[in-house]
PDB file of C-alpha atoms in Angstrom:
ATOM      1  CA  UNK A 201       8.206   4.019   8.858  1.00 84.00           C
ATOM      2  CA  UNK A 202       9.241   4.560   4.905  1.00 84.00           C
ATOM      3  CA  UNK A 203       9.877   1.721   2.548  1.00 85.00           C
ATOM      4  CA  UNK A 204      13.168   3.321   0.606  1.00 86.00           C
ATOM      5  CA  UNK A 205      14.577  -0.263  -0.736  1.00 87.00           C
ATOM      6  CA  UNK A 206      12.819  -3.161  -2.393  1.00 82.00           C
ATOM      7  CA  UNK A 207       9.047  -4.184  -3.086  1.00 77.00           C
ATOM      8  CA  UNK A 208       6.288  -2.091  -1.470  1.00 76.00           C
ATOM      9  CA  UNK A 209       8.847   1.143  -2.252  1.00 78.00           C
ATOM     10  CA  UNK A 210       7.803   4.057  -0.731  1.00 79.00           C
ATOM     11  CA  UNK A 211       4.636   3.172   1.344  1.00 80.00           C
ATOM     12  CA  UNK A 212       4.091   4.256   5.178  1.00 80.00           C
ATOM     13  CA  UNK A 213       3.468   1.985   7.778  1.00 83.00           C
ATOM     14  CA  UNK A 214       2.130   3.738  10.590  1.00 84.00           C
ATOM     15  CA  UNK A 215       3.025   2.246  14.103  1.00 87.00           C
ATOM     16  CA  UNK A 216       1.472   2.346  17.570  1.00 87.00           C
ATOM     17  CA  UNK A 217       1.187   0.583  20.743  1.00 88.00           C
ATOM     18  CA  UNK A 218      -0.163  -2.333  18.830  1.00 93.00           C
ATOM     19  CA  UNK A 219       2.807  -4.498  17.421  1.00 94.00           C
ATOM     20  CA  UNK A 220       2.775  -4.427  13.968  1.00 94.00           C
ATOM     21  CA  UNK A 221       4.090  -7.999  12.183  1.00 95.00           C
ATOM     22  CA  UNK A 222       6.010  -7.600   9.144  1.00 93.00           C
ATOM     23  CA  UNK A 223       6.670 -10.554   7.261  1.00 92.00           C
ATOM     24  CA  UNK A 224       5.796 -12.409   3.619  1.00 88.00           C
ATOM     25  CA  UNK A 225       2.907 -14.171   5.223  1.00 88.00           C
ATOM     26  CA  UNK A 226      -0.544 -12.976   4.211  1.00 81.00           C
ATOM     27  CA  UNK A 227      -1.218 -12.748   7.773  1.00 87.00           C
ATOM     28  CA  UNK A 228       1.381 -10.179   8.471  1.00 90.00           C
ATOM     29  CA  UNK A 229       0.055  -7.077   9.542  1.00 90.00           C
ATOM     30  CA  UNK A 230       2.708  -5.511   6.699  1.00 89.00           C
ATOM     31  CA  UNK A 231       2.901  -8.202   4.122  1.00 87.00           C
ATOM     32  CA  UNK A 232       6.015  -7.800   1.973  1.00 84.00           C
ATOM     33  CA  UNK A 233       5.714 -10.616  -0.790  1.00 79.00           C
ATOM     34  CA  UNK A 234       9.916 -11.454  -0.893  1.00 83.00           C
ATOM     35  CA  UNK A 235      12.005 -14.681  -0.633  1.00 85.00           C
ATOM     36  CA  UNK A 236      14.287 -12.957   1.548  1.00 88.00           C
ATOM     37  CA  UNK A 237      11.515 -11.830   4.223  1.00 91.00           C
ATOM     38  CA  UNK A 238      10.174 -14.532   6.530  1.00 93.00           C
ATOM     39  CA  UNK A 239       6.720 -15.332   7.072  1.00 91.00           C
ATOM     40  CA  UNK A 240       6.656 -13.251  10.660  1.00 95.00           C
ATOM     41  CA  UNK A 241       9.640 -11.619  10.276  1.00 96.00           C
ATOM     42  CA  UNK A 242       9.807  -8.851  12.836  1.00 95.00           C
ATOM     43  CA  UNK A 243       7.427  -6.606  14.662  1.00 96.00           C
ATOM     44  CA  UNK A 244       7.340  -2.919  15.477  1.00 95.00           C
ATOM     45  CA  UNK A 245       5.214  -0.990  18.431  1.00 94.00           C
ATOM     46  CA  UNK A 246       5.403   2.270  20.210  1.00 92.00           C
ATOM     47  CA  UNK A 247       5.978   2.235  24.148  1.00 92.00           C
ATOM     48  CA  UNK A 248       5.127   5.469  25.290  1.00 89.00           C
ATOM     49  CA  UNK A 249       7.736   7.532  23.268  1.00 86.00           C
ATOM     50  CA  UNK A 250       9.489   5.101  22.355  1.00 91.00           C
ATOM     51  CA  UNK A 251       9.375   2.673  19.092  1.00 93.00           C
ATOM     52  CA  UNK A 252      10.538  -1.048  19.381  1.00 95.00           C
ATOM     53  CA  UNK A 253      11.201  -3.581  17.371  1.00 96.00           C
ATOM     54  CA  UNK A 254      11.669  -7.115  17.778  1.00 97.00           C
ATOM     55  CA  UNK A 255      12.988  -9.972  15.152  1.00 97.00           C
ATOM     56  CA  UNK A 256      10.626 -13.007  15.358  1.00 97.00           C
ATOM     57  CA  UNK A 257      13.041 -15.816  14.986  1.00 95.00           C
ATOM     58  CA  UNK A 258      13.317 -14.620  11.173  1.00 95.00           C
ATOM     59  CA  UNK A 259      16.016 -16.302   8.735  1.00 92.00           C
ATOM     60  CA  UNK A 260      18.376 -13.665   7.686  1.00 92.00           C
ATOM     61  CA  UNK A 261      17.815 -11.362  10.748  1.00 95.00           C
ATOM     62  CA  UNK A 262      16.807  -7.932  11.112  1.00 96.00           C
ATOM     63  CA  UNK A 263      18.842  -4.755  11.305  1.00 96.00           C
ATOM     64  CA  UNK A 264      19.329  -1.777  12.720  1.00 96.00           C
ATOM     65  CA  UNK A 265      21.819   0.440  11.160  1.00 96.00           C
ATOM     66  CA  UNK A 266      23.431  -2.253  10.049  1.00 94.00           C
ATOM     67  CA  UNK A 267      23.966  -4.042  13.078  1.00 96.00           C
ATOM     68  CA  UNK A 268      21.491  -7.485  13.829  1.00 96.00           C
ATOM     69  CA  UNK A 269      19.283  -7.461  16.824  1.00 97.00           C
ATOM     70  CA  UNK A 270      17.131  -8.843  18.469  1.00 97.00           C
ATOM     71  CA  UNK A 271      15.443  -6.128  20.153  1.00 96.00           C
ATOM     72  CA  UNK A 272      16.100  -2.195  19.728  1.00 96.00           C
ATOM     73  CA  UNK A 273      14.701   0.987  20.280  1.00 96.00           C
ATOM     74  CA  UNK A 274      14.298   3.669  16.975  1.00 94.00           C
ATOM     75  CA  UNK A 275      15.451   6.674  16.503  1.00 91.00           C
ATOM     76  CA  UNK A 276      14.316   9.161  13.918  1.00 87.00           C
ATOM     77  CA  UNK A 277      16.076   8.260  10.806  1.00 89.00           C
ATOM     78  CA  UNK A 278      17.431   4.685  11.541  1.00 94.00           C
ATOM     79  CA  UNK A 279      17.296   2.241   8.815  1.00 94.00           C
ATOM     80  CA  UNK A 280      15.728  -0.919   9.406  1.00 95.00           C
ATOM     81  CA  UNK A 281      16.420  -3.747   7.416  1.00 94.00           C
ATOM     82  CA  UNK A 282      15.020  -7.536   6.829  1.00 89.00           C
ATOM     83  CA  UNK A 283      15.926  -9.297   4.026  1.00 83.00           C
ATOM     84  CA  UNK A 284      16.045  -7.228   0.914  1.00 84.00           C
ATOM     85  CA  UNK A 285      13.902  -5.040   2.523  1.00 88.00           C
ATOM     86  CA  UNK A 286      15.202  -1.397   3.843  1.00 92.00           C
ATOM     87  CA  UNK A 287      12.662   0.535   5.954  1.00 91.00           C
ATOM     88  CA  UNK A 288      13.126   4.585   7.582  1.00 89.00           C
ATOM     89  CA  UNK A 289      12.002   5.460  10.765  1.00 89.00           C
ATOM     90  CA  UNK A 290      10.540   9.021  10.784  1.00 84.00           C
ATOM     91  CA  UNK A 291       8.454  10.691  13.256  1.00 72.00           C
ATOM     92  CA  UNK A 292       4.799  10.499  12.553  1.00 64.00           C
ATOM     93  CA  UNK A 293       4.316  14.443  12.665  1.00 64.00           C
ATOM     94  CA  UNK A 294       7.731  15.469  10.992  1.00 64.00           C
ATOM     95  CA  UNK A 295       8.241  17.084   7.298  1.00 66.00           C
ATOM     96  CA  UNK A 296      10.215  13.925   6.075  1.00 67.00           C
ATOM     97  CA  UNK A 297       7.178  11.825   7.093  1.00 62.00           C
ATOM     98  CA  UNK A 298       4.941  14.545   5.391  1.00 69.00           C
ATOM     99  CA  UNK A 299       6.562  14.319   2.442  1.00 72.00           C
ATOM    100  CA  UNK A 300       7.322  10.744   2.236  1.00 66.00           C
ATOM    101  CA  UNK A 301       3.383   9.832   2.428  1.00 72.00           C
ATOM    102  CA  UNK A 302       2.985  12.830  -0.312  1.00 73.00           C
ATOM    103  CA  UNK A 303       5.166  10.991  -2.858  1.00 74.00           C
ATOM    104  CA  UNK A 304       3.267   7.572  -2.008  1.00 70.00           C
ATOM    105  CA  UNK A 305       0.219   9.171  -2.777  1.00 75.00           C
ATOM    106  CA  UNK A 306       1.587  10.512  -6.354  1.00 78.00           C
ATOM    107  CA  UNK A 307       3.032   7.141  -7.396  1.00 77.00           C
ATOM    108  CA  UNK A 308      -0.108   5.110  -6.145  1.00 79.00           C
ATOM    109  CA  UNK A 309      -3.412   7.121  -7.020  1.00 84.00           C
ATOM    110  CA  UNK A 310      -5.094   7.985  -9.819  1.00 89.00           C
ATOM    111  CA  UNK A 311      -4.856  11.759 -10.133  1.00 87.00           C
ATOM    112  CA  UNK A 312      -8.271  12.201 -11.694  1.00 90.00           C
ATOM    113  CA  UNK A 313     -10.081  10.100  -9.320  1.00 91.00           C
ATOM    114  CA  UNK A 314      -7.943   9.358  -6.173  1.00 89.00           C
ATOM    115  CA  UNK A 315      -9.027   5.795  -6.631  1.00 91.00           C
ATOM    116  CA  UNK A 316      -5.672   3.252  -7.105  1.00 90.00           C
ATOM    117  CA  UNK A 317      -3.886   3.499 -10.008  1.00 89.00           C
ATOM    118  CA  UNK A 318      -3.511   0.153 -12.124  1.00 89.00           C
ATOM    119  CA  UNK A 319      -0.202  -0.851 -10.651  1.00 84.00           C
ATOM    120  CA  UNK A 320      -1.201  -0.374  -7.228  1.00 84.00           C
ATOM    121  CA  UNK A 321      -4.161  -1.921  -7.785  1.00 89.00           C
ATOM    122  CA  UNK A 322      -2.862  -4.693  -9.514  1.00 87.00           C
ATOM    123  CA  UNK A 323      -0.457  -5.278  -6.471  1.00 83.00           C
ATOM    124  CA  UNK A 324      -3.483  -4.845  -4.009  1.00 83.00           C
ATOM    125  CA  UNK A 325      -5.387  -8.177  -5.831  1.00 87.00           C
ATOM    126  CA  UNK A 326      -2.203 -10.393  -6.155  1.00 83.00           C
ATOM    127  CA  UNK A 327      -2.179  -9.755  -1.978  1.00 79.00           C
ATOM    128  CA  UNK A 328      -6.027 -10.316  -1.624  1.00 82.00           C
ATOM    129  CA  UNK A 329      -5.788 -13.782  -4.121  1.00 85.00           C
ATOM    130  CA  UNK A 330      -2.924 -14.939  -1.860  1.00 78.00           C
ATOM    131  CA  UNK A 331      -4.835 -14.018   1.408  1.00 76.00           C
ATOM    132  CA  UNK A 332      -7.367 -16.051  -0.268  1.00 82.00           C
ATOM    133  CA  UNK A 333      -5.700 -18.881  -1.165  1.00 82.00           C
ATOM    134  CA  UNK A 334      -3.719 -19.279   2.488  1.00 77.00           C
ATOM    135  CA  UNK A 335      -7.346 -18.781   4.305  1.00 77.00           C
ATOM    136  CA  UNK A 336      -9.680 -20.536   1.904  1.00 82.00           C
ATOM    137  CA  UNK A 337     -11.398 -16.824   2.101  1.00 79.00           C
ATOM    138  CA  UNK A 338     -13.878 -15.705  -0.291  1.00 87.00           C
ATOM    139  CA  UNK A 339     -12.848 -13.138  -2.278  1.00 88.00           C
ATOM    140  CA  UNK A 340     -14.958 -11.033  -4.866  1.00 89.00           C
ATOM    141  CA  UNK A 341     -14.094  -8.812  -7.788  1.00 88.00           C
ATOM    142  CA  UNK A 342     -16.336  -6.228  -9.397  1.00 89.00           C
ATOM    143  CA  UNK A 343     -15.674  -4.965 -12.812  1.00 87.00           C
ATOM    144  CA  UNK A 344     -17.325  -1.857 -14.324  1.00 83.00           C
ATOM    145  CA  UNK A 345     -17.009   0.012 -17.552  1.00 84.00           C
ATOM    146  CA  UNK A 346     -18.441   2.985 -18.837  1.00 84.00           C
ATOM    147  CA  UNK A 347     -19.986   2.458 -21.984  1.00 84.00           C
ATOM    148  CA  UNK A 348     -19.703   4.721 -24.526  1.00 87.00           C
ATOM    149  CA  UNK A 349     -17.504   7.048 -22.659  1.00 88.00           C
ATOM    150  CA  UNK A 350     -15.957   8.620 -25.260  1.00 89.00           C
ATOM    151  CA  UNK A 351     -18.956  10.332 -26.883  1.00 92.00           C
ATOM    152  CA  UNK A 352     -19.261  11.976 -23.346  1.00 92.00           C
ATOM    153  CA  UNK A 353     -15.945  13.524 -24.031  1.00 91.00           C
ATOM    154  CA  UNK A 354     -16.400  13.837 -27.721  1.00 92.00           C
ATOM    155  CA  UNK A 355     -19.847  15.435 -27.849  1.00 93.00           C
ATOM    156  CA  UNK A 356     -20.171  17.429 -24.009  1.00 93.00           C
ATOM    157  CA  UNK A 357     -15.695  17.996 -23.818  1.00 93.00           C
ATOM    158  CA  UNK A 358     -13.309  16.504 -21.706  1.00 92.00           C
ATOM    159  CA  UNK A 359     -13.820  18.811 -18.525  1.00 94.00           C
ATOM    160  CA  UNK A 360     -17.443  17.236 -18.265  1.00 93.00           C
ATOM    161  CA  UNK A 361     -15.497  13.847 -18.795  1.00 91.00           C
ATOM    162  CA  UNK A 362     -13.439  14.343 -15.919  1.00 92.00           C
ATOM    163  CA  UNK A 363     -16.256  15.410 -13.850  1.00 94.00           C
ATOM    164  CA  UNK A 364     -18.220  12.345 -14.955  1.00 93.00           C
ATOM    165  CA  UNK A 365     -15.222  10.116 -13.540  1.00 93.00           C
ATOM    166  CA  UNK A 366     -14.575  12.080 -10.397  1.00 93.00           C
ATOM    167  CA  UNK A 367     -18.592  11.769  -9.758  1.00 94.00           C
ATOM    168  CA  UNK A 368     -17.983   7.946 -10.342  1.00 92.00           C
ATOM    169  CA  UNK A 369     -15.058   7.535  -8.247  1.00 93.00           C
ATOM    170  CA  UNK A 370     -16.546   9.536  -5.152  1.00 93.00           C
ATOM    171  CA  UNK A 371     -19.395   7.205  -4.942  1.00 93.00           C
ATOM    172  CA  UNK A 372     -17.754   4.160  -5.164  1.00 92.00           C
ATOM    173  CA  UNK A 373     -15.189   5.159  -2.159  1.00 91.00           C
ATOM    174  CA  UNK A 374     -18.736   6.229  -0.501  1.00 92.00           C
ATOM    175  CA  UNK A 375     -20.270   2.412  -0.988  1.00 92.00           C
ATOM    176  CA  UNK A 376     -16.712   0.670   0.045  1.00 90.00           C
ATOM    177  CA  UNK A 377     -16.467  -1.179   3.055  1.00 86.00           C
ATOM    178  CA  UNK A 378     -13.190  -1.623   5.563  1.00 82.00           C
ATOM    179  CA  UNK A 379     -11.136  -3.513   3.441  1.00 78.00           C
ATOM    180  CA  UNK A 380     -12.493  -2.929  -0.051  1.00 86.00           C
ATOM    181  CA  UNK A 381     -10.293  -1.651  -2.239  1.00 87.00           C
ATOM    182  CA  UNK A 382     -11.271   0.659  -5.945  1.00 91.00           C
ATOM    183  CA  UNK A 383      -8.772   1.540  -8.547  1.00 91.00           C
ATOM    184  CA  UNK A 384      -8.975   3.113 -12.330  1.00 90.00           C
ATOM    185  CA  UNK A 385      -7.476   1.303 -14.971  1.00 83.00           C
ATOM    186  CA  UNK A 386      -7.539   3.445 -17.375  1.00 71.00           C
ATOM    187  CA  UNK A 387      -8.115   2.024 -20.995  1.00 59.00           C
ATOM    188  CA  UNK A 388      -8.466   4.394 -24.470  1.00 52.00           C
ATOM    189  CA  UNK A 389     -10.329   3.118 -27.097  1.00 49.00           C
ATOM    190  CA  UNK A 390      -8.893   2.737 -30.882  1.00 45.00           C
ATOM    191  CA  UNK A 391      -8.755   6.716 -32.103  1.00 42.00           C
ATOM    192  CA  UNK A 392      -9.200   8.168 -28.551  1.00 42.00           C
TER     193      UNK A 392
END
């Protein structure tokens, strides 16, 4: 499934025969931080070929095609809808669902580095400080900077620059643990 309307726009949630919970509640296997969602708002599983979905006592409902249910089965291209919230079903394998996880991957990484870009990131740690706050979890943050970066790029080019950051980037997704999540945000200094 596709978000095409409201928050979280554009990223895949993969389904299988373990139900996945949508709803605002940190513990929500798809967390969707929106007054009009419901803590557990609905969940979605594969049965065999099939893909169900089931509204969890939510507030406003959830949709299919319009229409409220309770429980349905997908088809490739419903819509599914909760709140402000407006979900695709595509087929795992197909070129919609190809393409769909190719444009989430433009709009949320870093090109340089494939880490997160600063929005996404951004979005990542206002989830993992609410997680926090609703489980009294710990929660860590690790800030890095390069110093003196821009003589790198000054005195050795920008192509050894780039390399420099890619380098970087590949061995921090290397040391990152189920979970963890790296990003780039990507700050010029005064004349750079």
């Amino acid at each position: 499934m596709v978000v095409i309307d409201g928050p979280r726009l554009g990223q895949c949630v993969r389904v299988n025969d373990v139900p996945v919970v949508v709803g605002r509640s940190p513990k929500a296997d798809f967390q969707v931080e929106h007054a009009s969602v419901s803590r557990f708002h609905c969940s979605v599983w594969q049965e065999g070929s099939v893909v169900c979905v089931r509204d969890l006592g939510s507030k406003n409902g959830t949709w299919v095609n319009g229409a409220r249910i309770t429980n349905a089965d997908l088809a490739e291209g419903d819509h599914i809808a909760f709140g402000d919230i407006v979900l695709k079903f595509v087929l795992g394998g197909s070129l919609e669902a190809r393409y769909h996880e190719a444009l989430y991957q433009l709009a949320t990484l870093d090109s340089l580095t494939q880490l997160h870009n600063r929005r996404e990131f951004r979005e990542c740690l206002s989830e993992a400080v609410n997680r926090m706050r609703d489980d009294d979890a710990p929660l860590s943050v690790v800030i890095f900077d390069l110093d003196h970066f821009k003589q790198i790029n000054d005195i050795l080019g920008h192509d050894v620059g780039d390399e420099v950051l890619r380098h970087m980037a590949s061995t921090l997704r290397q040391k990152l643990r189920p979970g963890d999540v790296a990003g780039r945000n990507r700050v010029c200094e005064a004349g750079a």
